[in-house]
mmCIF file of C-alpha atoms (C1' of nucleotides) in Angstrom:
data_model
loop_
_atom_site.group_PDB
_atom_site.id
_atom_site.type_symbol
_atom_site.label_atom_id
_atom_site.label_comp_id
_atom_site.label_asym_id
_atom_site.label_seq_id
_atom_site.Cartn_x
_atom_site.Cartn_y
_atom_site.Cartn_z
ATOM 1 C CA UNK U 1 24.273 22.362 -17.387
ATOM 2 C CA UNK U 2 22.526 20.184 -18.598
ATOM 3 C CA UNK U 3 20.371 19.221 -15.989
ATOM 4 C CA UNK U 4 21.549 16.381 -13.102
ATOM 5 C CA UNK U 5 20.291 13.059 -12.441
ATOM 6 C CA UNK U 6 19.310 12.739 -9.104
ATOM 7 C CA UNK U 7 17.891 9.411 -7.167
ATOM 8 C CA UNK U 8 13.561 10.388 -6.383
ATOM 9 C CA UNK U 9 13.145 13.178 -3.215
ATOM 10 C CA UNK U 10 12.980 11.201 -0.139
ATOM 11 C CA UNK U 11 11.308 12.999 3.021
ATOM 12 C CA UNK U 12 14.194 12.320 6.376
ATOM 13 C CA UNK U 13 11.259 11.628 8.910
ATOM 14 C CA UNK U 14 8.822 8.833 6.723
ATOM 15 C CA UNK U 15 6.665 8.063 9.745
ATOM 16 C CA UNK U 16 5.506 10.095 12.739
ATOM 17 C CA UNK U 17 5.794 10.254 16.091
ATOM 18 C CA UNK U 18 3.432 8.234 17.388
ATOM 19 C CA UNK U 19 1.043 8.501 20.944
ATOM 20 C CA UNK U 20 2.137 5.311 21.896
ATOM 21 C CA UNK U 21 -1.443 3.619 23.826
ATOM 22 C CA UNK U 22 -0.630 2.952 27.150
ATOM 23 C CA UNK U 23 2.903 4.741 27.441
ATOM 24 C CA UNK U 24 3.606 8.182 29.539
ATOM 25 C CA UNK U 25 4.994 11.173 28.251
ATOM 26 C CA UNK U 26 5.717 12.468 31.608
ATOM 27 C CA UNK U 27 6.238 16.305 30.980
ATOM 28 C CA UNK U 28 6.970 16.143 27.171
ATOM 29 C CA UNK U 29 2.677 16.618 27.026
ATOM 30 C CA UNK U 30 3.047 19.758 28.932
ATOM 31 C CA UNK U 31 5.146 21.159 26.359
ATOM 32 C CA UNK U 32 5.030 23.204 23.193
ATOM 33 C CA UNK U 33 8.053 22.713 22.514
ATOM 34 C CA UNK U 34 7.083 19.062 21.635
ATOM 35 C CA UNK U 35 2.939 19.561 20.688
ATOM 36 C CA UNK U 36 4.784 22.072 17.751
ATOM 37 C CA UNK U 37 7.450 19.134 16.311
ATOM 38 C CA UNK U 38 4.456 16.550 16.499
ATOM 39 C CA UNK U 39 1.589 18.808 14.476
ATOM 40 C CA UNK U 40 4.912 19.616 12.233
ATOM 41 C CA UNK U 41 5.923 16.218 11.546
ATOM 42 C CA UNK U 42 2.695 15.262 11.328
ATOM 43 C CA UNK U 43 2.130 17.959 8.070
ATOM 44 C CA UNK U 44 5.346 16.980 6.615
ATOM 45 C CA UNK U 45 4.534 13.635 6.797
ATOM 46 C CA UNK U 46 0.707 14.716 4.841
ATOM 47 C CA UNK U 47 2.749 17.547 2.390
ATOM 48 C CA UNK U 48 4.572 14.692 1.120
ATOM 49 C CA UNK U 49 2.223 12.715 0.741
ATOM 50 C CA UNK U 50 0.252 15.050 -1.265
ATOM 51 C CA UNK U 51 2.862 16.124 -3.228
ATOM 52 C CA UNK U 52 4.514 12.600 -3.705
ATOM 53 C CA UNK U 53 6.739 12.197 -6.464
ATOM 54 C CA UNK U 54 7.774 16.348 -7.721
ATOM 55 C CA UNK U 55 10.335 16.109 -5.960
ATOM 56 C CA UNK U 56 8.927 19.000 -4.420
ATOM 57 C CA UNK U 57 9.955 19.281 -0.263
ATOM 58 C CA UNK U 58 8.560 22.529 1.955
ATOM 59 C CA UNK U 59 11.628 24.584 1.370
ATOM 60 C CA UNK U 60 10.962 24.088 -2.285
ATOM 61 C CA UNK U 61 7.879 25.001 -2.339
ATOM 62 C CA UNK U 62 8.922 28.412 -0.509
ATOM 63 C CA UNK U 63 11.451 29.168 -2.602
ATOM 64 C CA UNK U 64 9.319 28.502 -5.326
ATOM 65 C CA UNK U 65 7.118 30.833 -3.627
ATOM 66 C CA UNK U 66 9.079 33.642 -2.904
ATOM 67 C CA UNK U 67 10.648 34.065 -6.170
ATOM 68 C CA UNK U 68 7.502 34.430 -7.762
ATOM 69 C CA UNK U 69 6.336 36.632 -5.815
ATOM 70 C CA UNK U 70 9.155 38.591 -5.952
ATOM 71 C CA UNK U 71 10.924 38.885 -8.962
ATOM 72 C CA UNK U 72 14.644 39.798 -9.031
ATOM 73 C CA UNK U 73 14.637 38.255 -5.465
ATOM 74 C CA UNK U 74 18.544 37.478 -3.952
ATOM 75 C CA UNK U 75 19.553 34.627 -3.742
ATOM 76 C CA UNK U 76 20.794 35.903 0.323
ATOM 77 C CA UNK U 77 17.491 37.313 0.564
ATOM 78 C CA UNK U 78 16.265 34.157 -0.421
ATOM 79 C CA UNK U 79 18.319 32.125 1.837
ATOM 80 C CA UNK U 80 17.573 34.547 4.894
ATOM 81 C CA UNK U 81 13.840 33.866 4.345
ATOM 82 C CA UNK U 82 14.834 29.975 4.502
ATOM 83 C CA UNK U 83 17.019 30.642 7.235
ATOM 84 C CA UNK U 84 19.498 28.245 4.902
ATOM 85 C CA UNK U 85 23.501 29.750 4.399
ATOM 86 C CA UNK U 86 24.010 31.145 0.424
ATOM 87 C CA UNK U 87 26.094 28.071 -0.097
ATOM 88 C CA UNK U 88 22.956 26.354 0.627
ATOM 89 C CA UNK U 89 20.802 29.195 -1.349
ATOM 90 C CA UNK U 90 23.046 28.662 -3.941
ATOM 91 C CA UNK U 91 22.178 24.431 -4.313
ATOM 92 C CA UNK U 92 18.717 25.204 -4.248
ATOM 93 C CA UNK U 93 18.290 27.419 -7.312
ATOM 94 C CA UNK U 94 20.859 25.040 -9.328
ATOM 95 C CA UNK U 95 18.683 23.096 -7.991
ATOM 96 C CA UNK U 96 15.144 24.910 -9.576
ATOM 97 C CA UNK U 97 17.922 25.835 -12.725
ATOM 98 C CA UNK U 98 18.215 22.683 -13.799
ATOM 99 C CA UNK U 99 15.326 22.309 -14.041
ATOM 100 C CA UNK U 100 13.717 24.584 -16.175
ATOM 101 C CA UNK U 101 12.104 26.816 -13.406
ATOM 102 C CA UNK U 102 14.587 29.596 -12.305
ATOM 103 C CA UNK U 103 16.243 31.726 -14.456
ATOM 104 C CA UNK U 104 19.594 33.791 -12.768
ATOM 105 C CA UNK U 105 19.293 37.403 -14.343
ATOM 106 C CA UNK U 106 22.447 39.655 -14.069
ATOM 107 C CA UNK U 107 20.550 43.071 -11.293
ATOM 108 C CA UNK U 108 20.748 45.189 -12.579
ATOM 109 C CA UNK U 109 22.605 46.979 -10.590
ATOM 110 C CA UNK U 110 24.511 45.060 -8.435
ATOM 111 C CA UNK U 111 26.906 43.060 -10.539
ATOM 112 C CA UNK U 112 27.833 40.680 -8.182
ATOM 113 C CA UNK U 113 24.316 39.359 -7.830
ATOM 114 C CA UNK U 114 21.126 37.379 -9.530
ATOM 115 C CA UNK U 115 18.371 38.525 -10.337
ATOM 116 C CA UNK U 116 15.958 35.359 -9.476
ATOM 117 C CA UNK U 117 12.569 34.477 -11.564
ATOM 118 C CA UNK U 118 10.264 32.578 -12.262
ATOM 119 C CA UNK U 119 9.934 30.592 -15.939
ATOM 120 C CA UNK U 120 7.287 30.302 -17.474
ATOM 121 C CA UNK U 121 7.790 26.478 -16.268
ATOM 122 C CA UNK U 122 7.996 27.827 -13.222
ATOM 123 C CA UNK U 123 5.302 29.831 -13.058
ATOM 124 C CA UNK U 124 3.044 27.303 -14.038
ATOM 125 C CA UNK U 125 4.263 24.871 -11.230
ATOM 126 C CA UNK U 126 3.704 26.982 -8.449
ATOM 127 C CA UNK U 127 0.224 28.155 -9.736
ATOM 128 C CA UNK U 128 -0.040 23.893 -9.616
ATOM 129 C CA UNK U 129 2.096 23.084 -6.726
ATOM 130 C CA UNK U 130 0.570 26.531 -4.536
ATOM 131 C CA UNK U 131 -2.880 23.928 -5.860
ATOM 132 C CA UNK U 132 -2.171 21.441 -4.391
ATOM 133 C CA UNK U 133 -0.757 22.525 -1.222
ATOM 134 C CA UNK U 134 -3.394 25.214 -0.541
ATOM 135 C CA UNK U 135 -5.837 21.921 -0.174
ATOM 136 C CA UNK U 136 -3.812 20.208 2.044
ATOM 137 C CA UNK U 137 -3.039 22.770 4.599
ATOM 138 C CA UNK U 138 -6.592 22.749 4.709
ATOM 139 C CA UNK U 139 -7.655 19.432 4.917
ATOM 140 C CA UNK U 140 -5.034 19.188 7.322
ATOM 141 C CA UNK U 141 -7.302 21.602 9.757
ATOM 142 C CA UNK U 142 -10.364 19.379 8.828
ATOM 143 C CA UNK U 143 -10.136 19.123 12.620
ATOM 144 C CA UNK U 144 -10.150 22.107 13.423
ATOM 145 C CA UNK U 145 -13.840 24.237 12.867
ATOM 146 C CA UNK U 146 -12.725 28.292 10.612
ATOM 147 C CA UNK U 147 -12.775 29.828 13.917
ATOM 148 C CA UNK U 148 -10.162 27.382 15.874
ATOM 149 C CA UNK U 149 -8.510 27.731 12.382
ATOM 150 C CA UNK U 150 -7.404 31.220 12.566
ATOM 151 C CA UNK U 151 -6.197 31.392 16.379
ATOM 152 C CA UNK U 152 -3.898 28.488 15.740
ATOM 153 C CA UNK U 153 -2.645 30.833 13.152
ATOM 154 C CA UNK U 154 -2.985 33.116 15.291
ATOM 155 C CA UNK U 155 -1.073 31.714 18.395
ATOM 156 C CA UNK U 156 1.858 29.985 16.105
ATOM 157 C CA UNK U 157 2.900 34.182 14.308
ATOM 158 C CA UNK U 158 3.316 35.056 17.196
ATOM 159 C CA UNK U 159 5.370 32.601 18.978
ATOM 160 C CA UNK U 160 7.288 32.423 16.441
ATOM 161 C CA UNK U 161 8.138 36.719 16.030
ATOM 162 C CA UNK K 1 31.983 0.369 24.540
ATOM 163 C CA UNK K 2 34.923 3.556 25.239
ATOM 164 C CA UNK K 3 33.035 6.602 24.417
ATOM 165 C CA UNK K 4 33.439 7.607 21.133
ATOM 166 C CA UNK K 5 35.590 11.354 20.788
ATOM 167 C CA UNK K 6 32.583 13.735 18.744
ATOM 168 C CA UNK K 7 32.589 16.629 17.366
ATOM 169 C CA UNK K 8 30.142 18.810 20.600
ATOM 170 C CA UNK K 9 26.496 18.649 18.641
ATOM 171 C CA UNK K 10 25.446 21.973 16.248
ATOM 172 C CA UNK K 11 22.547 21.970 15.325
ATOM 173 C CA UNK K 12 21.370 21.904 11.133
ATOM 174 C CA UNK K 13 19.563 25.131 11.672
ATOM 175 C CA UNK K 14 21.335 27.633 12.869
ATOM 176 C CA UNK K 15 19.344 30.782 11.488
ATOM 177 C CA UNK K 16 15.551 31.851 11.859
ATOM 178 C CA UNK K 17 13.048 32.028 9.015
ATOM 179 C CA UNK K 18 13.805 35.857 8.994
ATOM 180 C CA UNK K 19 9.185 37.954 8.655
ATOM 181 C CA UNK K 20 11.487 40.501 5.845
ATOM 182 C CA UNK K 21 10.143 43.381 5.858
ATOM 183 C CA UNK K 22 8.861 44.552 2.229
ATOM 184 C CA UNK K 23 8.588 40.684 0.796
ATOM 185 C CA UNK K 24 5.698 39.488 0.215
ATOM 186 C CA UNK K 25 5.409 35.764 1.380
ATOM 187 C CA UNK K 26 1.842 35.426 -0.308
ATOM 188 C CA UNK K 27 0.051 31.882 -0.232
ATOM 189 C CA UNK K 28 2.341 30.430 2.455
ATOM 190 C CA UNK K 29 0.635 33.611 5.130
ATOM 191 C CA UNK K 30 -2.375 31.353 5.054
ATOM 192 C CA UNK K 31 -1.087 28.277 5.624
ATOM 193 C CA UNK K 32 -0.814 26.127 8.713
ATOM 194 C CA UNK K 33 2.026 24.211 7.975
ATOM 195 C CA UNK K 34 4.271 27.118 6.774
ATOM 196 C CA UNK K 35 2.822 28.838 10.450
ATOM 197 C CA UNK K 36 3.932 26.071 11.559
ATOM 198 C CA UNK K 37 7.491 25.410 10.900
ATOM 199 C CA UNK K 38 8.227 28.039 11.625
ATOM 200 C CA UNK K 39 7.397 28.478 14.601
ATOM 201 C CA UNK K 40 9.638 25.139 14.926
ATOM 202 C CA UNK K 41 12.199 26.355 13.959
ATOM 203 C CA UNK K 42 12.409 29.711 17.347
ATOM 204 C CA UNK K 43 11.803 27.044 19.270
ATOM 205 C CA UNK K 44 14.688 24.956 17.550
ATOM 206 C CA UNK K 45 16.868 28.057 18.251
ATOM 207 C CA UNK K 46 15.391 28.661 21.967
ATOM 208 C CA UNK K 47 15.664 24.967 22.370
ATOM 209 C CA UNK K 48 20.012 25.183 21.471
ATOM 210 C CA UNK K 49 20.527 27.972 22.855
ATOM 211 C CA UNK K 50 19.757 27.431 26.703
ATOM 212 C CA UNK K 51 20.736 23.921 26.583
ATOM 213 C CA UNK K 52 24.107 24.787 24.956
ATOM 214 C CA UNK K 53 27.081 23.563 25.577
ATOM 215 C CA UNK K 54 25.379 19.529 26.574
ATOM 216 C CA UNK K 55 25.012 18.131 23.474
ATOM 217 C CA UNK K 56 21.142 17.953 23.783
ATOM 218 C CA UNK K 57 18.005 18.058 20.993
ATOM 219 C CA UNK K 58 15.339 17.915 20.643
ATOM 220 C CA UNK K 59 15.057 14.066 19.949
ATOM 221 C CA UNK K 60 17.211 13.307 22.667
ATOM 222 C CA UNK K 61 15.285 15.044 24.909
ATOM 223 C CA UNK K 62 12.762 13.295 24.544
ATOM 224 C CA UNK K 63 14.608 10.194 24.167
ATOM 225 C CA UNK K 64 15.778 10.961 27.925
ATOM 226 C CA UNK K 65 12.101 12.021 29.163
ATOM 227 C CA UNK K 66 10.387 8.541 27.643
ATOM 228 C CA UNK K 67 12.828 6.251 29.176
ATOM 229 C CA UNK K 68 12.912 7.520 32.202
ATOM 230 C CA UNK K 69 8.344 7.347 32.232
ATOM 231 C CA UNK K 70 8.666 3.906 31.032
ATOM 232 C CA UNK K 71 11.890 2.012 32.673
ATOM 233 C CA UNK K 72 12.063 -1.135 30.010
ATOM 234 C CA UNK K 73 11.512 0.209 27.297
ATOM 235 C CA UNK K 74 12.793 -1.687 24.389
ATOM 236 C CA UNK K 75 14.563 0.198 21.334
ATOM 237 C CA UNK K 76 11.881 -0.332 19.073
ATOM 238 C CA UNK K 77 9.451 1.716 21.394
ATOM 239 C CA UNK K 78 11.448 4.042 21.742
ATOM 240 C CA UNK K 79 12.227 4.755 17.106
ATOM 241 C CA UNK K 80 8.155 4.968 17.517
ATOM 242 C CA UNK K 81 7.979 7.550 19.616
ATOM 243 C CA UNK K 82 9.926 9.550 18.105
ATOM 244 C CA UNK K 83 9.650 8.260 14.417
ATOM 245 C CA UNK K 84 12.751 6.799 13.421
ATOM 246 C CA UNK K 85 13.465 3.275 12.585
ATOM 247 C CA UNK K 86 14.717 0.493 14.406
ATOM 248 C CA UNK K 87 18.555 1.179 13.285
ATOM 249 C CA UNK K 88 19.327 4.807 14.122
ATOM 250 C CA UNK K 89 17.458 3.473 17.968
ATOM 251 C CA UNK K 90 19.760 1.467 18.183
ATOM 252 C CA UNK K 91 22.473 4.767 17.271
ATOM 253 C CA UNK K 92 20.103 6.666 19.600
ATOM 254 C CA UNK K 93 20.863 4.708 22.538
ATOM 255 C CA UNK K 94 24.457 3.497 21.485
ATOM 256 C CA UNK K 95 25.041 6.704 22.513
ATOM 257 C CA UNK K 96 23.352 7.720 25.444
ATOM 258 C CA UNK K 97 25.002 3.909 27.039
ATOM 259 C CA UNK K 98 28.276 5.827 25.975
ATOM 260 C CA UNK K 99 28.113 8.656 28.617
ATOM 261 C CA UNK K 100 26.903 6.865 30.920
ATOM 262 C CA UNK K 101 23.256 8.409 31.218
ATOM 263 C CA UNK K 102 21.392 4.881 29.982
ATOM 264 C CA UNK K 103 22.332 0.958 30.070
ATOM 265 C CA UNK K 104 20.541 -2.075 28.327
ATOM 266 C CA UNK K 105 19.894 -4.528 30.302
ATOM 267 C CA UNK K 106 17.920 -7.814 29.204
ATOM 268 C CA UNK K 107 14.263 -7.386 28.706
ATOM 269 C CA UNK K 108 13.443 -10.420 32.018
ATOM 270 C CA UNK K 109 10.218 -12.357 28.693
ATOM 271 C CA UNK K 110 12.125 -11.296 25.628
ATOM 272 C CA UNK K 111 15.827 -12.521 25.293
ATOM 273 C CA UNK K 112 15.545 -10.297 22.166
ATOM 274 C CA UNK K 113 14.979 -7.027 23.439
ATOM 275 C CA UNK K 114 16.694 -4.828 25.508
ATOM 276 C CA UNK K 115 14.826 -3.022 28.273
ATOM 277 C CA UNK K 116 15.498 0.399 28.693
ATOM 278 C CA UNK K 117 17.203 2.147 31.787
ATOM 279 C CA UNK K 118 18.205 5.429 33.090
ATOM 280 C CA UNK K 119 21.118 5.945 35.416
ATOM 281 C CA UNK K 120 21.949 6.999 38.096
ATOM 282 C CA UNK K 121 23.530 9.793 35.834
ATOM 283 C CA UNK K 122 20.983 9.737 33.451
ATOM 284 C CA UNK K 123 17.947 10.218 35.966
ATOM 285 C CA UNK K 124 20.331 13.385 37.639
ATOM 286 C CA UNK K 125 20.685 14.109 33.910
ATOM 287 C CA UNK K 126 16.771 13.725 32.865
ATOM 288 C CA UNK K 127 15.593 16.611 35.601
ATOM 289 C CA UNK K 128 18.384 19.168 35.168
ATOM 290 C CA UNK K 129 17.318 18.819 30.960
ATOM 291 C CA UNK K 130 14.213 18.851 32.897
ATOM 292 C CA UNK K 131 14.461 22.476 34.084
ATOM 293 C CA UNK K 132 15.637 23.768 31.651
ATOM 294 C CA UNK K 133 13.607 22.606 28.881
ATOM 295 C CA UNK K 134 10.572 23.331 31.069
ATOM 296 C CA UNK K 135 11.967 27.542 32.647
ATOM 297 C CA UNK K 136 12.411 28.037 28.326
ATOM 298 C CA UNK K 137 9.180 26.127 27.054
ATOM 299 C CA UNK K 138 7.715 28.954 29.617
ATOM 300 C CA UNK K 139 9.922 32.022 28.021
ATOM 301 C CA UNK K 140 8.809 31.374 24.841
ATOM 302 C CA UNK K 141 5.620 31.080 25.410
ATOM 303 C CA UNK K 142 5.242 33.652 27.633
ATOM 304 C CA UNK K 143 3.756 35.737 24.925
ATOM 305 C CA UNK K 144 0.828 33.999 25.327
ATOM 306 C CA UNK K 145 -1.496 34.552 28.597
ATOM 307 C CA UNK K 146 -1.948 30.968 29.951
ATOM 308 C CA UNK K 147 -5.598 30.617 28.677
ATOM 309 C CA UNK K 148 -4.404 30.817 25.268
ATOM 310 C CA UNK K 149 -1.176 28.802 25.580
ATOM 311 C CA UNK K 150 -3.813 25.990 26.447
ATOM 312 C CA UNK K 151 -5.756 26.407 23.670
ATOM 313 C CA UNK K 152 -2.262 26.920 21.262
ATOM 314 C CA UNK K 153 -1.303 23.282 23.228
ATOM 315 C CA UNK K 154 -4.514 22.108 22.324
ATOM 316 C CA UNK K 155 -4.921 23.423 18.418
ATOM 317 C CA UNK K 156 -1.659 21.588 17.760
ATOM 318 C CA UNK K 157 -2.798 17.864 19.777
ATOM 319 C CA UNK K 158 -5.436 18.103 18.030
ATOM 320 C CA UNK K 159 -3.702 18.258 14.517
ATOM 321 C CA UNK K 160 -0.803 16.329 15.315
ATOM 322 C CA UNK K 161 -3.546 12.814 16.024
ATOM 323 C "C1'" DG S 1 4.649 -29.895 18.771
ATOM 324 C "C1'" DG S 2 7.182 -28.019 14.417
ATOM 325 C "C1'" DG S 3 7.304 -24.437 11.222
ATOM 326 C "C1'" DG S 4 7.009 -20.891 8.762
ATOM 327 C "C1'" DA S 5 6.771 -15.543 9.159
ATOM 328 C "C1'" DT S 6 7.548 -12.299 11.786
ATOM 329 C "C1'" DT S 7 9.794 -9.790 15.471
ATOM 330 C "C1'" DT S 8 14.315 -7.315 17.775
ATOM 331 C "C1'" DG S 9 18.883 -5.808 17.822
ATOM 332 C "C1'" DT S 10 22.231 -5.241 15.138
ATOM 333 C "C1'" DT S 11 25.420 -3.392 11.198
ATOM 334 C "C1'" DA S 12 26.994 -1.382 6.897
ATOM 335 C "C1'" DT S 13 26.330 2.093 3.296
ATOM 336 C "C1'" DA S 14 23.419 4.934 0.975
ATOM 337 C "C1'" DG S 15 21.954 9.419 0.752
ATOM 338 C "C1'" DA S 16 20.051 14.525 2.040
ATOM 339 C "C1'" DC S 17 20.874 18.410 4.355
ATOM 340 C "C1'" DC S 18 23.628 22.218 5.256
ATOM 341 C "C1'" DA S 19 26.673 24.676 7.884
ATOM 342 C "C1'" DC S 20 31.622 27.183 7.360
ATOM 343 C "C1'" DT S 21 35.721 28.520 4.907
ATOM 344 C "C1'" DA S 22 38.420 30.853 1.698
ATOM 345 C "C1'" DC S 23 38.317 33.570 -3.002
ATOM 346 C "C1'" DA S 24 37.014 36.682 -5.763
ATOM 347 C "C1'" DA S 25 34.328 39.508 -8.175
ATOM 348 C "C1'" DT S 26 32.467 44.046 -6.655
ATOM 349 C "C1'" DC S 27 30.007 47.390 -4.163
ATOM 350 C "C1'" DG S 28 30.117 51.740 -0.519
ATOM 351 C "C1'" DG S 29 31.840 54.890 2.283
ATOM 352 C "C1'" DC S 30 35.353 58.606 3.690
ATOM 353 C "C1'" DG E 1 41.907 55.322 -5.091
ATOM 354 C "C1'" DC E 2 42.003 52.389 -0.755
ATOM 355 C "C1'" DC E 3 39.708 49.505 2.603
ATOM 356 C "C1'" DG E 4 35.969 46.674 3.829
ATOM 357 C "C1'" DA E 5 31.899 44.697 4.010
ATOM 358 C "C1'" DT E 6 29.146 41.679 0.843
ATOM 359 C "C1'" DT E 7 27.401 38.712 -2.436
ATOM 360 C "C1'" DG E 8 28.118 34.411 -5.752
ATOM 361 C "C1'" DT E 9 30.788 30.710 -5.645
ATOM 362 C "C1'" DA E 10 33.577 25.739 -4.803
ATOM 363 C "C1'" DG E 11 34.744 23.124 -1.686
ATOM 364 C "C1'" DT E 12 35.230 19.896 2.706
ATOM 365 C "C1'" DG E 13 32.965 17.790 6.115
ATOM 366 C "C1'" DG E 14 29.380 16.395 9.831
ATOM 367 C "C1'" DT E 15 24.637 15.055 11.482
ATOM 368 C "C1'" DC E 16 20.364 12.766 10.590
ATOM 369 C "C1'" DT E 17 18.747 8.578 9.311
ATOM 370 C "C1'" DA E 18 16.263 5.947 5.742
ATOM 371 C "C1'" DT E 19 17.067 0.339 3.128
ATOM 372 C "C1'" DA E 20 18.950 -3.906 3.748
ATOM 373 C "C1'" DA E 21 20.840 -7.832 5.082
ATOM 374 C "C1'" DC E 22 21.981 -11.027 9.245
ATOM 375 C "C1'" DA E 23 21.171 -14.265 12.695
ATOM 376 C "C1'" DA E 24 18.663 -14.396 17.216
ATOM 377 C "C1'" DA E 25 14.636 -15.021 19.232
ATOM 378 C "C1'" DT E 26 9.761 -14.729 19.432
ATOM 379 C "C1'" DC E 27 4.629 -16.012 18.442
ATOM 380 C "C1'" DC E 28 0.966 -18.176 16.169
ATOM 381 C "C1'" DC E 29 -1.323 -21.495 13.257
ATOM 382 C "C1'" DC E 30 -2.100 -26.091 12.031
#
DNA sequence: GGGGATTTGTTATAGACCACTACAATCGGC
DNA sequence: GCCGATTGTAGTGGTCTATAACAAATCCCC
């Protein structure tokens, strides 16, 4: 139960997928998948820069927001939202619990399951992180005007559906 | 030099980031970063399904295309395109070489560097994979009309720049 | 031209992330 | 009450990629 000492988070991808001048990208320039990946890496690096030193990753941020907005959610359901297996959801929950951000409480209607809840500290954390992430997202999207941004969001959601 | 037996490739993310009905996604619904990630995971899973059993991953496909379009490119330059460190570019190159898809030839103007080239087999492979990947990309983008697709590509590229 | 800084490829090491499996406790339907 | 499904858990293994350190070659600048 004592917080395990863990190494500070280091993003797995440190470098952007550089657009190298004078190089032929062949078919890649026509692929949505490639553009998607490049944009995502850029966004990921910006996320990391904006939250540096806080050991927060995109999946962790997602988890905090989801638990905050859906108190009592089970670990399995959280895993489904994140697209990870139950075992992974548990590691994640342990991590938050060790830091006093999430508390496990027995679900009233199912004694197998835990209900996940933000602690007071978790609430503060998610509010603070949300401010930073929203600001970063807006900053990163500053190359687009409002209409383009809305369009992009809508097109991406279509694609993910 | 004999091809090392490697376990068949298994994507690290097997499950989509499900849109769970009745769940509150809070601020996530407003974030480009989250939409980007969801779309990318969906595309990645489709990629894996379309290339199943061939041990090809998006980065590997990218590498093959880049080497094919830029014969003689160095390992370091390839790493830059992919956004990975030199050591990683080398592991990747070893992997291709062990399968007879890429050959290392000494660069004529720099005796430190290798020039990477597709073998005949590599050429065939990249052509075959390209067909599959382009078809998949088009299929996946079928929810968009041509104009939307062009717009999305353009917006993503703006975002990644 | 010579010498220090830089670059390239390489090897070794380590860490983060995540899946899979097996297990016990619990639930649900019949 | 019983059997299959589900939940959380612990253990294990594999993939990917970074970092550090090194030798050989190159570059650059005076």
